[in-house]
Amino acid sequence: MITGRLRNTEYVIDLQALQDNIRAQRTALPTGSKILAVVKANAYGHGLLAVSQAALRAGATGMCVAILDEALELRDSGVEAMTLVLGITPVEEANVAAEAGVSLTVGSVDWLEQYHRLAQQFTWQKPLKVHLGIDSGMGRIGFTDLDEFHRAVKMVEQNPEFEFEGVFTHFATADSADDQYFEKQVHRWQEFIGSLDQLPPYVHMANSATGLWHRDQITANTVRMGISMYGYNPSGRELKANLPLKPIGTLKTTICFVKQLKAGRSVSYGATYTAAKDEWLATLPIGYADGYPRSLTGFKVLVDGHYCDIAGRVCMDQMMVRLPKYYPVGTPVVLMGKSGNLAITAEDLADKVGTINYEILTNISNRVHRVYHY
Ligand SMILES: *Cc1c(COP(=O)(O)O)cnc(C)c1O
């Protein structure tokens, strides 16, 4: 398929940088720690397959995805490494996971009982790999009640249709300077874990932020590494990353049209921008349908190492920028990433939009062609 390759708008992904990010963090973790690369949402927009393969090459043991479809996409592409679905899978679909060797998160006895009943009708005997999710304070999914958790452990240990593969929790504030809530969650997690006679092979509690700022509090053998693997700071700007993280993605395009705009002429929908004097104006073949938010109207891009203001509203597929001087069609433009000595980071875009770097990354749409540097 050549879709998207024919307009010079690209998301360039540096897989070497991804591997450097993984290795830098792995070195800082206790020896023997396992890493699960979090590749949900098309690997935070960077491409599920390419990122998963690169992460495995850098020493990751397996992957975490959000939904079963993402796990099956990996299996369809021939990736057989351990893959955990972090969200709740409908119990009627769970046998598909068992068959594909995909691990599922379970957060209630009710779900296990339903699967137990369904499994009576199965003619084959591939156990479903289960990770019991503990809600230590995130309030999203998982066991909150210790007794129910113990009943679940018993069920997965005693019934042959289950394999007890993992237990985990997720933190709500690991990226915050205030540790109080984090400490509460650690305490709750330890209550759950400490009450088990035997731990399953995968015990995991750390996301990127926990891996960066709470390393000495990790009582687990596995880290779920998400945003930090892509080279971004999980806290945005609140805490400084204590390891070298390199952003792996550069969003770029080239000028597709250039003209001199006469003083008094206006630009784009709503004619909100009017040239004060004669100026050079470039049109770029990228817009909000590519995941460059319309709310970045008034922001800037990088042309030849200069910041250039966006002129008028960002359109669905195109946008206009004011040039400091004439540049020809084909001149490279960086919307996120480095150009010369300057950079526009995902945090810069997030600040302007009023969101977090995660959302900027995951919004870059499939229409933008991904180019991989290995
Ligand atoms: C998304 C997610 C992660 C990864 O989070 P990062 O902040 O990107 O490291 C880890 N664990 C769970 C349960 C998640 O949903």
XYZ file of C-alpha atoms and ligand atoms in Angstrom:
389
model
C 0.000 0.000 0.000
C 1.338 3.431 -0.886
C -1.319 5.463 0.928
C 0.074 8.588 2.516
C 3.513 8.309 0.988
C 2.744 10.636 -1.838
C 2.453 13.973 -0.110
C 5.714 14.195 1.852
C 4.074 14.311 5.256
C 5.846 11.820 7.484
C 6.208 10.633 11.029
C 9.838 9.564 11.258
C 10.436 7.029 14.027
C 13.951 6.423 15.338
C 13.909 2.825 16.580
C 17.541 3.080 17.650
C 16.503 5.809 20.079
C 13.670 3.583 21.309
C 16.152 0.841 22.070
C 18.515 3.281 23.777
C 15.628 4.445 25.964
C 14.804 0.871 26.955
C 18.438 -0.011 27.677
C 19.056 3.142 29.729
C 16.092 2.302 31.943
C 16.846 -1.398 32.135
C 20.344 -0.667 33.406
C 18.844 1.347 36.257
C 16.460 -1.434 37.330
C 17.443 -4.321 39.635
C 19.157 -7.093 37.643
C 16.752 -9.697 36.384
C 13.861 -7.267 36.048
C 11.595 -8.051 33.122
C 10.261 -5.361 30.842
C 6.885 -5.397 29.147
C 6.760 -2.818 26.357
C 3.436 -0.991 26.455
C 2.363 -0.814 22.813
C -1.334 -0.056 23.128
C -2.968 2.411 20.737
C -0.649 1.510 17.865
C 2.366 1.878 20.149
C 1.307 5.376 21.248
C 0.941 6.193 17.557
C 4.403 4.959 16.535
C 3.366 1.673 14.914
C 2.488 -1.539 16.768
C 4.596 -4.041 14.895
C 7.783 -2.035 14.287
C 7.920 -0.848 17.895
C 7.156 -4.290 19.352
C 9.887 -5.932 17.315
C 12.409 -3.240 18.225
C 11.489 -3.481 21.913
C 11.926 -7.255 21.893
C 15.325 -6.830 20.260
C 16.272 -4.404 23.044
C 15.467 -7.014 25.660
C 11.767 -6.614 26.431
C 10.150 -9.892 27.476
C 6.773 -9.085 26.011
C 4.131 -6.487 25.339
C 1.127 -4.882 26.970
C -1.813 -3.797 24.837
C -5.161 -2.300 25.787
C -7.555 -4.555 23.907
C -7.610 -8.075 22.516
C -7.694 -6.857 18.892
C -4.267 -5.300 19.371
C -2.881 -8.554 20.755
C -4.310 -10.540 17.851
C -2.772 -8.081 15.411
C 0.609 -8.972 16.893
C -0.109 -12.700 16.631
C -1.281 -12.258 13.020
C 2.057 -10.586 12.287
C 3.901 -13.546 13.742
C 4.876 -12.031 17.102
C 4.576 -14.823 19.649
C 6.119 -13.120 22.696
C 4.078 -12.830 25.873
C 1.298 -10.287 25.296
C -0.987 -8.994 28.034
C -4.295 -7.211 27.462
C -4.522 -4.509 30.144
C -8.217 -3.763 29.781
C -11.179 -6.020 30.538
C -11.972 -8.436 27.724
C -15.595 -9.521 27.230
C -15.776 -13.019 28.680
C -17.316 -14.388 25.470
C -14.140 -13.424 23.574
C -11.716 -14.816 26.117
C -11.390 -18.235 24.476
C -9.933 -16.465 21.440
C -7.218 -15.137 23.747
C -6.593 -18.579 25.219
C -6.218 -20.059 21.787
C -3.799 -17.321 20.688
C -1.799 -17.600 23.905
C -2.682 -14.025 24.840
C -2.762 -13.149 28.538
C -5.797 -11.361 29.939
C -6.373 -9.028 32.863
C -9.108 -10.167 35.222
C -10.595 -8.013 37.947
C -13.478 -9.976 39.431
C -14.508 -13.443 40.577
C -17.677 -13.015 38.573
C -15.681 -12.888 35.319
C -13.747 -16.042 36.279
C -16.952 -17.889 37.133
C -18.494 -16.981 33.814
C -15.427 -18.202 31.945
C -15.387 -21.338 34.085
C -18.956 -22.083 32.969
C -18.182 -21.367 29.299
C -15.083 -23.541 29.452
C -17.183 -26.614 30.252
C -18.262 -26.553 26.603
C -14.738 -26.301 25.183
C -13.356 -29.408 23.558
C -9.742 -28.272 23.756
C -7.593 -27.645 26.776
C -5.466 -24.572 26.280
C -5.519 -22.709 29.568
C -6.233 -19.006 29.630
C -3.287 -17.035 31.023
C -4.604 -14.720 33.702
C -3.159 -11.623 35.338
C -5.172 -10.556 38.353
C -5.444 -6.773 38.464
C -5.420 -5.174 41.888
C -7.066 -1.799 42.314
C -4.834 -0.244 44.939
C -6.222 3.237 44.320
C -6.457 3.912 40.612
C -10.195 3.234 40.775
C -10.378 1.894 37.238
C -10.376 -1.912 37.151
C -9.276 -4.686 39.478
C -9.864 -6.212 42.876
C -10.422 -3.841 45.745
C -11.454 -6.479 48.245
C -8.840 -8.815 49.690
C -11.271 -11.702 50.257
C -12.558 -11.583 46.726
C -8.958 -11.497 45.496
C -8.192 -14.662 47.462
C -11.222 -16.414 45.992
C -9.969 -15.416 42.533
C -6.474 -16.735 43.266
C -7.976 -20.045 44.383
C -10.053 -20.262 41.219
C -7.162 -19.636 38.842
C -4.909 -22.022 40.777
C -7.386 -24.863 41.030
C -9.158 -24.896 37.677
C -7.361 -26.305 34.651
C -8.878 -23.784 32.221
C -6.804 -21.070 33.934
C -3.093 -20.467 34.258
C -2.122 -18.022 37.004
C 0.493 -16.011 35.163
C 0.555 -12.625 36.818
C -0.611 -10.114 39.350
C -0.338 -6.352 39.052
C -1.492 -2.907 40.029
C -1.395 0.561 38.480
C -0.555 3.897 40.085
C -2.545 7.096 39.774
C 0.085 9.602 40.917
C 3.529 8.091 40.290
C 4.303 11.105 38.078
C 3.590 13.645 40.791
C 5.937 15.442 43.175
C 3.521 14.668 46.004
C 4.213 11.082 47.159
C 1.410 10.700 49.675
C -1.149 8.980 47.488
C 1.539 6.839 45.877
C 2.647 5.588 49.305
C -0.926 4.643 50.134
C -1.171 2.618 46.961
C 2.150 0.869 47.617
C 0.925 -0.059 51.072
C -2.315 -1.470 49.706
C -0.447 -3.386 46.976
C 1.859 -4.932 49.559
C -1.112 -6.042 51.624
C -2.418 -7.969 48.613
C 0.924 -9.364 47.519
C 2.066 -10.193 51.026
C -1.021 -12.331 51.558
C -0.137 -14.731 48.736
C 1.584 -18.042 49.556
C 3.117 -18.210 46.139
C 3.652 -15.489 43.562
C 2.917 -16.037 39.872
C 5.745 -15.600 37.301
C 4.890 -11.977 36.519
C 4.494 -9.511 39.364
C 4.231 -5.945 38.097
C 3.399 -2.585 39.589
C 5.595 -0.071 37.780
C 4.591 2.087 34.827
C 7.132 4.519 33.342
C 6.789 7.049 36.134
C 7.254 4.455 38.874
C 10.294 3.118 37.016
C 11.806 6.604 36.877
C 10.981 8.132 40.240
C 10.157 5.254 42.594
C 12.698 2.651 41.558
C 13.660 1.757 45.117
C 10.033 1.060 45.995
C 9.436 -1.492 43.273
C 8.467 -4.761 44.922
C 7.931 -6.637 41.675
C 9.915 -8.381 38.973
C 8.426 -6.702 35.905
C 8.039 -3.115 34.671
C 5.393 -1.978 32.200
C 7.274 0.601 30.181
C 5.178 3.007 28.145
C 5.799 6.677 27.464
C 9.404 6.669 28.711
C 10.295 4.025 26.114
C 9.180 6.495 23.450
C 11.462 9.065 25.055
C 8.892 11.304 26.719
C 8.554 12.401 30.300
C 5.494 10.827 31.977
C 5.045 13.887 34.179
C 5.202 16.402 31.338
C 7.213 19.132 33.037
C 6.504 18.466 36.717
C 9.437 16.164 37.474
C 12.769 15.941 35.705
C 13.630 12.607 34.107
C 16.706 11.214 35.855
C 17.752 9.145 32.846
C 18.561 10.235 29.311
C 15.338 9.891 27.321
C 15.298 10.645 23.613
C 11.989 11.380 21.882
C 11.768 8.892 19.032
C 9.322 10.644 16.692
C 9.662 13.600 14.328
C 6.572 14.893 12.588
C 7.554 16.585 9.362
C 6.294 17.703 6.021
C 7.445 19.914 3.148
C 6.105 23.157 1.731
C 3.641 22.253 -1.034
C 2.745 25.790 -2.166
C 4.267 29.208 -1.626
C 3.146 32.709 -2.501
C 3.534 36.328 -1.625
C 0.602 37.517 0.415
C -0.199 41.192 -0.136
C -0.829 43.450 2.863
C -4.513 43.365 3.794
C -5.136 39.874 2.398
C -6.535 37.240 4.777
C -5.863 33.551 5.251
C -7.919 30.413 5.978
C -11.413 29.766 7.331
C -12.990 32.656 9.130
C -10.368 34.982 7.620
C -8.988 35.409 11.124
C -5.471 36.264 9.953
C -4.714 39.332 7.855
C -1.272 40.251 6.579
C -0.072 43.533 8.062
C 2.457 43.920 5.261
C 3.511 41.986 2.179
C 4.857 38.613 3.320
C 5.780 35.104 2.183
C 3.228 32.467 2.976
C 3.660 28.709 2.702
C 0.985 26.044 2.609
C 1.704 22.706 4.309
C -0.059 19.425 3.452
C -1.028 18.508 7.013
C -4.034 19.370 9.140
C -6.211 18.301 12.019
C -7.286 15.080 10.280
C -3.635 14.065 10.551
C -3.735 14.629 14.279
C -2.266 18.112 14.265
C -4.931 19.699 16.473
C -6.945 22.656 15.190
C -6.372 24.269 18.574
C -2.722 24.747 17.537
C -3.916 27.658 15.421
C -1.584 30.501 16.450
C 1.278 28.099 17.268
C 4.490 27.641 15.269
C 6.484 25.203 13.152
C 10.173 24.968 12.227
C 11.395 25.846 8.741
C 15.111 25.698 8.052
C 15.906 26.189 11.739
C 13.529 29.161 12.191
C 10.264 29.277 14.106
C 7.438 30.256 11.771
C 3.980 31.259 12.974
C 0.912 29.427 11.783
C -1.226 31.927 9.849
C -4.969 31.524 10.247
C -6.868 28.420 11.252
C -5.468 24.917 10.867
C -7.664 23.185 8.256
C -8.508 19.501 8.022
C -5.737 18.648 5.542
C -3.667 21.812 5.137
C -2.385 24.787 7.040
C -0.533 27.983 6.261
C 2.590 29.445 7.858
C 4.294 32.821 7.566
C 7.867 32.570 6.272
C 10.681 34.947 7.247
C 11.725 34.967 3.568
C 11.047 33.054 0.382
C 11.519 29.277 0.584
C 10.751 27.039 -2.382
C 8.224 24.243 -2.630
C 9.785 21.117 -1.160
C 11.499 22.871 1.757
C 11.355 20.586 4.838
C 9.171 21.661 7.752
C 9.232 20.158 11.249
C 6.017 20.272 13.287
C 7.296 18.178 16.195
C 10.965 17.410 16.647
C 14.288 19.127 16.004
C 15.371 21.444 13.216
C 18.817 23.026 13.433
C 19.346 24.081 17.036
C 15.652 24.459 17.754
C 13.008 21.959 18.752
C 9.278 21.736 19.198
C 8.494 19.006 21.702
C 5.348 16.993 22.357
C 5.168 18.898 25.650
C 5.192 22.227 23.782
C 2.272 21.071 21.654
C 0.475 19.624 24.692
C 0.847 22.865 26.658
C -0.602 24.880 23.811
C -3.542 22.493 23.357
C -4.117 22.075 27.086
C -3.465 18.350 27.221
C -0.616 15.893 27.934
C 2.122 14.602 25.635
C 0.434 11.151 25.531
C -2.603 12.594 23.767
C -0.537 14.508 21.212
C 1.317 11.304 20.305
C -1.695 9.004 20.096
C -3.614 11.516 17.986
C -1.202 11.401 15.052
C -3.489 9.661 12.622
C -2.995 6.685 10.367
C -3.024 8.937 7.335
C 0.470 10.100 8.236
C 2.994 7.744 6.715
C 5.391 6.237 9.266
C 9.035 6.052 8.234
C 11.322 3.875 10.363
C 14.999 4.374 10.993
C 16.483 1.138 12.256
C -0.932 2.669 29.688
C -0.554 1.864 30.868
C 0.784 1.748 31.244
C 1.892 2.555 30.620
O 1.891 3.828 31.187
P 3.097 4.852 30.905
O 2.785 6.008 31.767
O 3.019 5.193 29.457
O 4.333 4.140 31.270
C 1.101 0.875 32.258
N 0.144 0.179 32.903
C -1.160 0.282 32.588
C -2.155 -0.514 33.339
C -1.553 1.142 31.578
O -2.853 1.267 31.278
